[in-house]
CSV table of C-alpha atoms and ligand atoms in Angstrom, one decimal:
chain,number,residue,atom,x,y,z
A,5,MET,CA,-7.8,15.6,5.5
A,6,ARG,CA,-5.7,16.9,2.7
A,7,PHE,CA,-5.8,16.0,-1.0
A,8,TYR,CA,-3.5,17.1,-3.8
A,9,ASN,CA,-5.7,19.0,-6.2
A,10,THR,CA,-4.5,19.0,-9.8
A,11,LEU,CA,-6.3,22.3,-10.3
A,12,SER,CA,-4.3,24.2,-7.7
A,13,LYS,CA,-1.2,21.9,-8.0
A,14,LYS,CA,-1.0,21.7,-4.2
A,15,LYS,CA,-2.4,19.8,-1.3
A,16,GLU,CA,-5.5,21.4,0.0
A,17,GLU,CA,-7.7,20.8,3.1
A,18,PHE,CA,-10.7,18.9,1.9
A,19,VAL,CA,-14.0,20.3,3.0
A,20,PRO,CA,-17.1,19.2,0.9
A,21,LEU,CA,-19.5,21.7,-0.6
A,22,ASN,CA,-22.4,20.3,1.4
A,23,PRO,CA,-21.8,19.4,5.1
A,24,GLY,CA,-21.6,15.6,5.5
A,25,LYS,CA,-21.9,14.7,1.8
A,26,VAL,CA,-19.5,14.2,-1.0
A,27,GLY,CA,-20.3,14.2,-4.7
A,28,MET,CA,-17.6,12.3,-6.6
A,29,TYR,CA,-17.2,11.3,-10.3
A,30,THR,CA,-14.8,8.7,-11.6
A,31,CYS,CA,-14.3,8.4,-15.4
A,32,GLY,CA,-15.3,4.8,-16.0
A,33,PRO,CA,-14.1,2.3,-18.6
A,34,THR,CA,-14.6,2.4,-22.4
A,35,VAL,CA,-16.1,-1.0,-22.8
A,36,TYR,CA,-14.5,-2.5,-25.8
A,37,ASP,CA,-11.9,-4.8,-24.1
A,38,PHE,CA,-11.0,-6.2,-20.7
A,39,ALA,CA,-9.6,-3.7,-18.2
A,40,HIS,CA,-5.9,-4.0,-17.7
A,41,ILE,CA,-4.2,-3.6,-14.3
A,42,GLY,CA,-3.3,0.0,-15.2
A,43,ASN,CA,-7.0,0.7,-15.5
A,44,MET,CA,-7.6,-1.2,-12.3
A,45,ARG,CA,-5.2,1.1,-10.5
A,46,ALA,CA,-7.4,4.0,-11.4
A,47,TYR,CA,-10.5,2.3,-9.9
A,48,VAL,CA,-8.8,1.1,-6.8
A,49,PHE,CA,-7.5,4.6,-6.3
A,50,SER,CA,-11.0,6.1,-6.5
A,51,ASP,CA,-12.2,3.4,-4.1
A,52,THR,CA,-9.5,4.2,-1.6
A,53,ILE,CA,-10.6,7.8,-1.6
A,54,ARG,CA,-14.2,6.8,-1.1
A,55,ARG,CA,-13.3,4.4,1.7
A,56,LEU,CA,-11.4,7.1,3.5
A,57,LEU,CA,-14.2,9.6,3.1
A,58,GLU,CA,-16.8,7.1,4.4
A,59,HIS,CA,-14.4,6.3,7.3
A,60,GLU,CA,-14.4,10.0,8.1
A,61,GLY,CA,-18.2,10.0,8.3
A,62,TYR,CA,-19.1,11.4,4.9
A,63,GLU,CA,-21.9,10.0,2.8
A,64,VAL,CA,-20.4,9.6,-0.6
A,65,ARG,CA,-22.3,9.7,-3.9
A,66,LEU,CA,-20.1,8.1,-6.5
A,67,ILE,CA,-20.9,8.1,-10.2
A,68,LYS,CA,-18.8,6.0,-12.6
A,69,ASN,CA,-19.8,6.3,-16.2
A,70,ILE,CA,-19.7,3.5,-18.8
A,71,THR,CA,-18.4,4.8,-22.1
A,72,ASP,CA,-20.1,2.7,-24.7
A,73,VAL,CA,-19.9,5.1,-27.7
A,74,GLY,CA,-17.8,8.1,-28.9
A,75,HIS,CA,-14.3,7.2,-27.6
A,76,LEU,CA,-12.2,7.3,-30.7
A,77,THR,CA,-8.9,5.6,-31.2
A,78,GLU,CA,-7.0,8.9,-31.4
A,79,ASP,CA,-8.9,10.7,-28.6
A,80,ASP,CA,-6.4,10.1,-25.9
A,81,LEU,CA,-3.5,11.6,-27.8
A,82,ALA,CA,-4.8,14.9,-29.0
A,83,GLN,CA,-7.9,16.6,-30.3
A,84,GLY,CA,-7.7,15.4,-33.8
A,85,ASP,CA,-11.2,14.0,-33.6
A,86,SER,CA,-10.1,11.3,-36.0
A,87,GLY,CA,-9.8,7.6,-35.7
A,88,GLU,CA,-12.5,5.0,-35.2
A,89,ASP,CA,-15.0,4.5,-32.4
A,90,LYS,CA,-13.4,1.9,-30.2
A,91,VAL,CA,-16.6,-0.1,-29.4
A,92,ALA,CA,-17.8,0.0,-33.0
A,93,ARG,CA,-14.4,-1.1,-34.3
A,94,LYS,CA,-14.4,-4.1,-32.0
A,95,ALA,CA,-18.0,-4.9,-33.0
A,96,ALA,CA,-17.1,-4.9,-36.7
A,97,LYS,CA,-14.0,-7.1,-36.0
A,98,GLU,CA,-16.0,-9.7,-34.0
A,99,LYS,CA,-19.1,-9.5,-36.2
A,100,LYS,CA,-21.2,-8.5,-33.2
A,101,THR,CA,-23.4,-5.5,-32.5
A,102,PRO,CA,-21.8,-2.6,-30.6
A,103,GLU,CA,-24.4,-3.3,-27.8
A,104,GLU,CA,-23.3,-6.9,-27.5
A,105,ILE,CA,-19.6,-5.8,-27.2
A,106,ALA,CA,-20.4,-3.0,-24.7
A,107,ARG,CA,-22.6,-5.2,-22.4
A,108,PHE,CA,-20.1,-8.0,-22.4
A,109,TYR,CA,-17.2,-5.8,-21.4
A,110,GLU,CA,-19.3,-3.9,-19.0
A,111,ASP,CA,-20.1,-7.1,-17.2
A,112,ALA,CA,-16.5,-8.1,-17.2
A,113,PHE,CA,-15.6,-4.8,-15.7
A,114,ARG,CA,-18.2,-5.1,-13.0
A,115,SER,CA,-17.0,-8.5,-12.1
A,116,ASP,CA,-13.3,-7.3,-12.1
A,117,GLU,CA,-14.3,-4.6,-9.7
A,118,GLU,CA,-16.0,-7.1,-7.5
A,119,ARG,CA,-12.9,-9.3,-7.5
A,120,MET,CA,-10.9,-6.2,-6.5
A,121,ASN,CA,-13.3,-5.6,-3.7
A,122,ILE,CA,-14.2,-2.1,-5.1
A,123,ILE,CA,-17.4,-0.8,-3.5
A,124,PRO,CA,-19.9,-0.4,-6.4
A,125,ALA,CA,-20.7,3.2,-7.5
A,126,GLN,CA,-24.2,4.3,-6.7
A,127,PHE,CA,-24.8,4.5,-10.4
A,128,PHE,CA,-23.0,3.4,-13.6
A,129,PRO,CA,-24.7,5.6,-16.3
A,130,ARG,CA,-24.1,4.6,-19.8
A,131,ALA,CA,-23.4,7.2,-22.5
A,132,THR,CA,-25.8,5.6,-25.0
A,133,ALA,CA,-28.7,6.0,-22.4
A,134,HIS,CA,-28.0,9.8,-22.1
A,135,ILE,CA,-28.1,11.0,-25.7
A,136,PRO,CA,-30.9,13.5,-25.0
A,137,HIS,CA,-29.0,15.0,-22.1
A,138,ILE,CA,-25.9,15.3,-24.3
A,139,ILE,CA,-27.9,16.9,-27.1
A,140,ARG,CA,-29.4,19.4,-24.7
A,141,MET,CA,-26.0,20.4,-23.4
A,142,VAL,CA,-24.6,20.8,-26.9
A,143,GLU,CA,-27.6,23.1,-27.7
A,144,THR,CA,-26.9,25.2,-24.7
A,145,LEU,CA,-23.2,25.5,-25.6
A,146,ILE,CA,-24.1,26.7,-29.1
A,147,ALA,CA,-26.7,29.1,-27.7
A,148,LYS,CA,-24.0,30.5,-25.3
A,149,GLY,CA,-21.5,31.0,-28.1
A,150,HIS,CA,-19.1,28.2,-27.0
A,151,ALA,CA,-19.8,25.9,-29.9
A,152,TYR,CA,-20.6,25.9,-33.6
A,153,GLU,CA,-21.9,23.5,-36.2
A,154,VAL,CA,-20.3,22.8,-39.6
A,155,ASN,CA,-21.4,20.0,-41.9
A,156,GLY,CA,-23.3,18.1,-39.1
A,157,ASN,CA,-20.3,18.2,-36.7
A,158,VAL,CA,-20.4,20.4,-33.6
A,159,PHE,CA,-17.2,21.7,-32.2
A,160,TYR,CA,-16.3,23.5,-28.9
A,161,ASP,CA,-14.7,26.8,-29.7
A,162,VAL,CA,-11.7,26.8,-27.2
A,163,THR,CA,-11.1,30.6,-27.8
A,164,SER,CA,-14.6,31.2,-26.2
A,165,PHE,CA,-13.5,29.9,-22.8
A,166,PRO,CA,-10.7,32.1,-21.2
A,167,ASP,CA,-10.0,29.5,-18.5
A,168,TYR,CA,-9.1,26.9,-21.0
A,169,GLY,CA,-5.8,25.3,-19.8
A,170,LYS,CA,-6.4,25.9,-16.1
A,171,LEU,CA,-6.1,22.2,-15.3
A,172,SER,CA,-3.4,21.0,-17.6
A,173,GLY,CA,-1.4,24.2,-18.2
A,174,ASN,CA,-2.3,23.7,-21.9
A,175,THR,CA,-3.5,27.2,-22.4
A,176,LEU,CA,-4.1,28.3,-26.0
A,177,GLU,CA,-0.8,30.3,-25.9
A,178,ASN,CA,1.1,27.2,-24.8
A,179,LEU,CA,-0.6,25.0,-27.2
A,180,LYS,CA,0.3,27.2,-30.1
A,181,THR,CA,4.0,26.9,-29.3
A,182,GLY,CA,3.7,23.1,-29.0
A,183,ALA,CA,3.3,20.4,-31.5
A,184,ARG,CA,1.2,21.3,-34.5
A,185,LEU,CA,-2.1,19.6,-35.0
A,186,GLU,CA,-3.4,18.5,-38.3
A,187,GLU,CA,-5.8,21.0,-39.7
A,188,HIS,CA,-9.5,19.8,-39.7
A,189,PRO,CA,-11.5,21.2,-42.6
A,190,ASP,CA,-14.5,22.1,-40.4
A,191,LYS,CA,-12.7,23.5,-37.3
A,192,ARG,CA,-12.1,27.2,-36.8
A,193,ASN,CA,-9.1,26.4,-34.7
A,194,PRO,CA,-7.2,23.1,-34.7
A,195,TRP,CA,-7.6,22.8,-30.9
A,196,ASP,CA,-11.4,23.0,-31.0
A,197,PHE,CA,-12.8,19.6,-30.1
A,198,ALA,CA,-15.9,17.7,-31.2
A,199,LEU,CA,-19.0,17.6,-29.1
A,200,TRP,CA,-21.1,15.9,-31.8
A,201,LEU,CA,-19.9,14.1,-34.9
A,202,SER,CA,-21.8,13.4,-38.0
A,203,ALA,CA,-22.1,9.7,-38.7
A,204,PRO,CA,-20.7,8.7,-42.0
A,205,LYS,CA,-22.7,6.1,-44.0
A,206,GLY,CA,-22.5,2.7,-42.5
A,207,HIS,CA,-21.4,4.0,-39.1
A,208,LEU,CA,-22.7,1.5,-36.5
A,209,MET,CA,-24.0,3.9,-33.9
A,210,HIS,CA,-25.9,7.0,-34.6
A,211,TRP,CA,-28.8,9.0,-33.3
A,212,PRO,CA,-31.0,11.8,-34.8
A,213,SER,CA,-30.0,15.3,-33.6
A,214,PRO,CA,-30.7,18.9,-34.6
A,215,TRP,CA,-27.5,18.6,-36.7
A,216,GLY,CA,-28.4,15.4,-38.5
A,217,GLU,CA,-27.6,11.7,-37.7
A,218,GLY,CA,-24.5,11.5,-35.5
A,219,TYR,CA,-23.0,10.4,-32.2
A,220,PRO,CA,-21.5,12.3,-29.2
A,221,GLY,CA,-17.8,13.0,-28.6
A,222,TRP,CA,-16.3,11.3,-25.6
A,223,HIS,CA,-15.7,14.4,-23.5
A,224,ILE,CA,-19.2,15.7,-23.5
A,225,GLU,CA,-20.6,12.4,-22.2
A,226,CYS,CA,-18.9,12.9,-18.8
A,227,SER,CA,-20.0,16.5,-18.6
A,228,ALA,CA,-23.6,15.6,-19.3
A,229,MET,CA,-23.8,12.7,-16.9
A,230,SER,CA,-22.0,14.4,-14.1
A,231,LEU,CA,-24.4,17.3,-14.4
A,232,GLU,CA,-27.4,15.0,-14.4
A,233,TYR,CA,-26.3,13.0,-11.3
A,234,LEU,CA,-24.1,15.4,-9.3
A,235,GLY,CA,-25.3,18.8,-10.3
A,236,ASP,CA,-23.4,21.9,-11.5
A,237,THR,CA,-20.7,21.8,-8.9
A,238,PHE,CA,-19.5,18.7,-7.0
A,239,ASP,CA,-16.5,17.8,-4.9
A,240,ILE,CA,-14.1,15.3,-6.4
A,241,HIS,CA,-13.3,14.2,-10.0
A,242,THR,CA,-10.9,11.4,-10.5
A,243,GLY,CA,-9.1,9.6,-13.3
A,244,GLY,CA,-5.7,8.6,-14.6
A,245,GLU,CA,-3.0,11.1,-15.5
A,246,ASP,CA,-3.7,10.8,-19.2
A,247,HIS,CA,-7.2,12.2,-18.5
A,248,ILE,CA,-5.8,15.6,-17.4
A,249,PHE,CA,-5.5,16.6,-21.0
A,250,PRO,CA,-7.5,16.6,-23.2
A,251,HIS,CA,-10.4,14.8,-21.4
A,252,HIS,CA,-10.8,16.7,-18.1
A,253,GLU,CA,-9.7,20.0,-19.6
A,254,ALA,CA,-12.5,19.6,-22.1
A,255,GLU,CA,-15.0,18.6,-19.4
A,256,ILE,CA,-14.3,21.8,-17.5
A,257,ALA,CA,-14.7,23.9,-20.6
A,258,GLN,CA,-18.0,22.2,-21.5
A,259,SER,CA,-19.5,22.1,-17.9
A,260,GLU,CA,-18.5,25.6,-16.8
A,261,GLY,CA,-19.4,26.9,-20.3
A,262,THR,CA,-22.9,25.5,-19.8
A,263,THR,CA,-23.6,26.3,-16.2
A,264,GLY,CA,-21.4,29.4,-15.6
A,265,LYS,CA,-20.5,27.8,-12.3
A,266,PRO,CA,-17.4,26.0,-11.0
A,267,PHE,CA,-17.3,22.3,-12.1
A,268,SER,CA,-15.5,19.8,-9.8
A,269,ARG,CA,-13.7,21.5,-6.9
A,270,PHE,CA,-11.0,18.8,-6.7
A,271,PHE,CA,-9.4,16.9,-9.5
A,272,MET,CA,-7.3,14.0,-8.4
A,273,HIS,CA,-5.3,11.9,-10.8
A,274,GLU,CA,-3.3,8.7,-10.4
A,275,ARG,CA,-0.1,8.2,-12.3
A,276,HIS,CA,0.4,5.4,-14.7
A,277,ILE,CA,1.6,1.9,-14.3
A,278,LEU,CA,4.6,1.1,-16.5
A,279,VAL,CA,5.9,-2.1,-17.9
A,280,ASP,CA,9.6,-2.1,-18.7
A,281,GLY,CA,9.5,1.7,-18.4
A,282,GLN,CA,6.6,2.1,-20.9
A,283,LYS,CA,3.0,3.0,-20.1
A,284,MET,CA,0.9,-0.1,-19.9
A,285,SER,CA,-1.8,0.3,-22.6
A,286,LYS,CA,-4.0,-1.7,-24.8
A,287,SER,CA,-2.7,0.0,-27.9
A,288,LYS,CA,0.9,-1.0,-27.1
A,289,GLY,CA,-0.2,-4.5,-26.3
A,290,ASN,CA,2.0,-4.6,-23.2
A,291,PHE,CA,-0.7,-5.1,-20.7
A,292,TYR,CA,-1.9,-7.7,-18.1
A,293,THR,CA,-5.5,-8.2,-17.2
A,294,LEU,CA,-6.7,-9.2,-13.7
A,295,GLN,CA,-7.3,-12.7,-15.1
A,296,ASP,CA,-3.6,-12.9,-16.1
A,297,ILE,CA,-2.7,-12.2,-12.5
A,298,VAL,CA,-5.1,-14.8,-11.2
A,299,ASP,CA,-3.9,-17.3,-13.8
A,300,LYS,CA,-0.4,-17.0,-12.4
A,301,GLY,CA,-1.8,-18.0,-8.9
A,302,PHE,CA,-2.1,-14.6,-7.4
A,303,SER,CA,-5.1,-13.2,-5.6
A,304,PRO,CA,-6.7,-9.9,-6.7
A,305,MET,CA,-5.9,-8.8,-3.2
A,306,ASP,CA,-2.2,-9.2,-3.9
A,307,LEU,CA,-2.6,-6.7,-6.7
A,308,ARG,CA,-4.6,-4.4,-4.4
A,309,LEU,CA,-1.8,-4.5,-1.8
A,310,LEU,CA,0.7,-3.9,-4.6
A,311,TYR,CA,-1.1,-0.7,-5.6
A,312,LEU,CA,-1.2,0.5,-2.0
A,313,SER,CA,2.5,0.0,-1.6
A,314,ALA,CA,3.2,2.9,-3.9
A,315,HIS,CA,1.8,6.4,-3.6
A,316,TYR,CA,-0.9,7.1,-6.2
A,317,ARG,CA,1.0,10.2,-7.4
A,318,SER,CA,4.1,8.2,-8.3
A,319,GLN,CA,4.5,6.0,-11.3
A,320,MET,CA,4.6,2.3,-10.6
A,321,ASN,CA,6.7,-0.1,-12.5
A,322,PHE,CA,5.0,-3.4,-12.6
A,323,THR,CA,7.1,-6.5,-12.0
A,324,TRP,CA,6.2,-10.1,-11.0
A,325,ASP,CA,8.7,-9.8,-8.2
A,326,SER,CA,6.9,-6.8,-6.7
A,327,LEU,CA,3.6,-8.7,-6.9
A,328,ALA,CA,5.2,-11.7,-5.1
A,329,GLN,CA,6.4,-9.3,-2.4
A,330,ALA,CA,2.8,-7.9,-2.1
A,331,LYS,CA,1.6,-11.5,-1.8
A,332,LYS,CA,4.0,-12.1,1.1
A,333,ASN,CA,2.7,-9.0,2.8
A,334,ARG,CA,-0.9,-10.2,2.3
A,335,ASP,CA,0.0,-13.5,3.9
A,336,THR,CA,1.5,-11.7,6.8
A,337,LEU,CA,-1.7,-9.8,7.3
A,338,ALA,CA,-3.9,-12.8,6.8
A,339,ASN,CA,-1.9,-14.9,9.2
A,340,PHE,CA,-1.9,-12.2,11.8
A,341,ARG,CA,-5.7,-11.9,11.4
A,342,GLU,CA,-6.1,-15.6,12.0
A,343,ARG,CA,-3.8,-15.4,15.0
A,344,ILE,CA,-5.8,-12.5,16.5
A,345,VAL,CA,-9.0,-14.4,16.0
A,346,SER,CA,-7.7,-17.5,17.7
A,347,THR,CA,-6.0,-15.7,20.6
A,348,ASP,CA,-8.1,-15.4,23.7
A,349,THR,CA,-9.1,-12.0,24.8
A,350,MET,CA,-6.6,-10.6,27.2
A,351,ASP,CA,-5.9,-7.4,29.0
A,352,GLY,CA,-2.7,-5.6,28.6
A,353,THR,CA,-1.1,-2.6,27.0
A,354,ASP,CA,-3.0,-0.9,24.2
A,355,ILE,CA,-0.3,-1.2,21.6
A,356,ALA,CA,-2.7,-0.2,18.8
A,357,ALA,CA,-3.4,3.4,19.7
A,358,ASP,CA,-0.2,4.9,18.5
A,359,ALA,CA,-0.1,2.8,15.4
A,360,ARG,CA,-3.7,3.7,14.6
A,361,ASN,CA,-3.1,7.4,15.0
A,362,ALA,CA,0.0,7.3,12.7
A,363,PHE,CA,-1.9,5.1,10.2
A,364,LEU,CA,-4.8,7.5,10.0
A,365,GLU,CA,-2.6,10.5,9.8
A,366,ALA,CA,-0.8,9.0,6.8
A,367,MET,CA,-4.1,8.2,5.1
A,368,ARG,CA,-5.5,11.7,5.7
A,369,ASP,CA,-2.3,13.2,4.2
A,370,ASP,CA,-3.2,12.8,0.6
A,371,LEU,CA,-3.6,9.0,0.9
A,372,ASN,CA,-0.1,8.1,1.9
A,373,THR,CA,-0.8,4.4,1.5
A,374,PRO,CA,2.9,3.3,1.4
A,375,LEU,CA,3.5,4.9,4.8
A,376,ALA,CA,0.3,3.6,6.2
A,377,LEU,CA,1.2,0.1,5.0
A,378,SER,CA,4.6,0.2,6.6
A,379,ILE,CA,3.0,1.4,9.9
A,380,LEU,CA,0.5,-1.5,9.7
A,381,LEU,CA,3.2,-4.1,9.0
A,382,GLY,CA,5.4,-2.7,11.8
A,383,PHE,CA,2.5,-3.0,14.2
A,384,VAL,CA,1.9,-6.6,13.1
A,385,ASN,CA,5.5,-7.5,13.6
A,386,ARG,CA,5.6,-5.9,17.0
A,387,VAL,CA,2.5,-7.7,18.2
A,388,ASN,CA,3.6,-11.0,16.7
A,389,ALA,CA,7.0,-10.8,18.4
A,390,GLY,CA,5.3,-9.8,21.7
A,391,LEU,CA,2.9,-12.7,21.5
A,392,ASP,CA,5.8,-15.1,20.8
A,393,ARG,CA,7.3,-13.8,24.0
A,394,LYS,CA,4.0,-14.4,25.8
A,395,GLU,CA,3.4,-10.7,26.5
A,396,SER,CA,-0.1,-9.6,27.1
A,397,PHE,CA,-1.8,-7.1,24.9
A,398,ASP,CA,-5.2,-5.5,24.7
A,399,MET,CA,-6.3,-7.8,21.9
A,400,THR,CA,-9.6,-6.1,21.4
A,401,ALA,CA,-7.9,-2.9,20.5
A,402,ALA,CA,-5.4,-4.7,18.3
A,403,ALA,CA,-8.2,-6.5,16.4
A,404,GLY,CA,-10.2,-3.2,16.1
A,405,PHE,CA,-7.3,-1.4,14.5
A,406,LEU,CA,-6.6,-4.3,12.2
A,407,ASP,CA,-10.1,-4.3,10.9
A,408,GLU,CA,-10.2,-0.6,10.5
A,409,ALA,CA,-7.0,-0.5,8.6
A,410,LEU,CA,-7.9,-3.5,6.3
A,411,GLY,CA,-11.3,-1.8,5.7
A,412,LEU,CA,-9.6,1.4,4.6
A,413,PHE,CA,-7.3,-0.6,2.4
A,414,GLY,CA,-10.2,-2.5,1.0
A,415,MET,CA,-8.5,-5.9,1.7
A,416,ARG,CA,-10.8,-8.9,1.7
A,417,PHE,CA,-9.7,-12.2,3.2
A,418,GLU,CA,-12.0,-15.0,2.2
A,419,SER,CA,-10.2,-16.8,-0.6
A,420,SER,CA,-8.6,-20.1,0.3
A,421,THR,CA,-5.5,-19.0,-1.4
A,422,THR,CA,-4.4,-17.5,1.9
A,423,ILE,CA,-4.8,-20.9,3.5
A,424,SER,CA,-2.8,-23.0,1.2
A,425,ASP,CA,-0.1,-22.1,-1.2
A,426,SER,CA,-0.1,-25.4,-3.1
A,427,ASP,CA,-0.2,-25.0,-6.9
A,428,GLU,CA,-3.0,-27.6,-7.0
A,429,ILE,CA,-5.3,-25.6,-4.7
A,430,ARG,CA,-4.5,-22.4,-6.5
A,431,ASP,CA,-5.3,-24.0,-9.8
A,432,LEU,CA,-8.6,-25.3,-8.4
A,433,VAL,CA,-9.5,-21.8,-7.0
A,434,ALA,CA,-8.6,-20.1,-10.3
A,435,ARG,CA,-10.6,-22.5,-12.4
A,436,ARG,CA,-13.6,-22.1,-10.1
A,437,GLU,CA,-13.4,-18.3,-10.3
A,438,GLN,CA,-13.3,-18.7,-14.1
A,439,ALA,CA,-16.3,-21.0,-14.1
A,440,ARG,CA,-18.3,-18.6,-11.9
A,441,ARG,CA,-17.4,-15.7,-14.2
A,442,GLU,CA,-18.6,-17.8,-17.2
A,443,LYS,CA,-21.7,-18.6,-15.2
A,444,ASP,CA,-20.9,-22.4,-15.5
A,445,PHE,CA,-22.3,-23.0,-12.0
A,446,ALA,CA,-22.3,-26.7,-12.3
A,447,LEU,CA,-18.6,-26.8,-12.9
A,448,ALA,CA,-18.1,-24.2,-10.2
A,449,ASP,CA,-20.0,-26.3,-7.7
A,450,ARG,CA,-17.9,-29.4,-8.7
A,451,LEU,CA,-14.7,-27.5,-8.1
A,452,ARG,CA,-16.0,-26.2,-4.8
A,453,ASP,CA,-16.6,-29.8,-3.8
A,454,GLU,CA,-13.1,-30.8,-4.8
A,455,LEU,CA,-11.8,-27.9,-2.7
A,456,ALA,CA,-13.9,-29.0,0.2
A,457,ALA,CA,-12.6,-32.5,-0.1
A,458,ARG,CA,-9.1,-31.0,0.5
A,459,GLY,CA,-10.4,-29.1,3.5
A,460,ILE,CA,-10.7,-25.8,1.8
A,461,GLN,CA,-14.0,-23.8,2.3
A,462,VAL,CA,-14.7,-21.2,-0.3
A,463,ARG,CA,-16.9,-18.3,0.5
A,464,ASP,CA,-18.1,-16.1,-2.3
A,465,SER,CA,-19.7,-12.7,-2.0
A,466,VAL,CA,-22.6,-11.8,-4.2
A,467,LEU,CA,-21.5,-10.3,-7.5
A,468,ALA,CA,-22.0,-6.5,-7.2
A,469,LYS,CA,-24.0,-6.5,-10.4
A,470,ASP,CA,-26.5,-8.9,-9.0
A,471,LEU,CA,-27.4,-6.6,-6.1
A,472,PRO,CA,-30.5,-4.5,-6.4
A,473,ALA,CA,-29.8,-1.0,-7.6
A,474,THR,CA,-29.5,1.6,-4.8
B,6,AMP,P1,-10.0,3.9,-20.4
B,6,AMP,O1,-10.9,2.7,-20.2
B,6,AMP,O2,-8.9,3.7,-21.4
B,6,AMP,O3,-10.8,5.2,-20.5
B,6,AMP,O4,-9.1,4.0,-19.0
B,6,AMP,C1,-9.7,3.8,-17.8
B,6,AMP,C2,-8.8,4.4,-16.7
B,6,AMP,O5,-7.5,3.8,-16.6
B,6,AMP,C3,-8.5,5.9,-16.9
B,6,AMP,O6,-8.7,6.6,-15.6
B,6,AMP,C4,-7.1,6.0,-17.4
B,6,AMP,O7,-6.5,7.2,-17.1
B,6,AMP,C5,-6.5,4.8,-16.5
B,6,AMP,N1,-5.3,4.3,-17.1
B,6,AMP,C6,-5.1,3.9,-18.4
B,6,AMP,N2,-3.8,3.4,-18.6
B,6,AMP,C7,-3.3,3.4,-17.3
B,6,AMP,C8,-2.0,2.9,-16.8
B,6,AMP,N3,-1.0,2.3,-17.6
B,6,AMP,N4,-1.8,3.0,-15.5
B,6,AMP,C9,-2.7,3.6,-14.7
B,6,AMP,N5,-3.9,4.0,-15.1
B,6,AMP,C10,-4.2,3.9,-16.4
B,7,ZN,ZN1,-14.7,11.2,-18.2
């Protein structure tokens, strides 16, 4: 199995640190709004890696953090350490507590992940529950000469870490020739970044610390939580391409500065989804949520198949036409699945073996999902045509390969939307999903009955967040 490693800028053979086990960290959502379908691509990408690893027999420990404090509105752009806390800003706007905002959007995120058939992480640690871990790490960084305090703010001294820039190419030398950053009165160097920020009067979230009342920076949260749950060195760290710099570059500096050991061995990043050639983002307002997709009559699985139809390292331009094409492909797969189930077992040629080998080879080659998908669809077309001509196939092998491929793709077929395309049915299903999400179970049951009256059975899986913690 080979993965492209952003650290080495090439595909490398993947061998985990500990035989049979993989430690993996995926930067989770900042919970101040619904995830958009760009964000969802990042989580489906991580889930696809995990499914492949489990398929190959590894036991995967996946940690996905919940950022509920410290992500500032300007953090994604540069290291200005300016702007407002995203969760606190939303709380002030909606006259709620930051905790209410964070829990609401965390729930929404977990339910979106469930709808996308993403296997839940083993643990979703929240930043606000790890303030002591964060403070400890900042203390260590100060003691080791990597950080300094000024006026209740603590900054990472980027000049103290010679490897700074090894992930993104943004070495200090390169940064100096690039765009100028605004000077920060407390920083020794404009590229230093905040580990701990002093809370101004009236700031909604703050904790006592050795440097006064304050709150953590966004980058240190992931370093502290990955250290806690995965140890000094682990196997794979994932995120979107905008995380390469500054977020993951900062994580490396903090983690390796603390432990003196290598941090994540592989960094894998998915590229962005664009809308009309522009990055889909909340700040630009040009985004769609999963609910927008469902409201238009599509299944979350159409979206999943759309993601898989492009390689994760290529940008993807979202259009409704491409989503409609993905839906057609999903229908093809669903119908084929039904056909296999209702076809009697028969002996005949094993037409699946070659397709299976080619499919797995594509997946193991840095998750070449577009190639794997075309191999799968080619296989389906060949078997369909053969069955039409009354040829005999080894249907057990065909069904086995189909299940394996759909499992790797994370495709779930249980919604009635595959059975009927009528607008009325789609509307009923969408309304029922909405009712379930809003926990209006009486309405959900009524809509289920209406669907049943039209001959549609709806099967739901348990919401991931309702499962006991593992
Ligand atoms: P956030 O909640 O903003 O921290 O982002 C969550 C994840 O979504 C991160 O891994 C981002 O890199 C990723 N992401 C943000 N915008 C996009 C986009 N337009 N396309 C793909 N991934 C994105
Ligand atoms: Zn992170």
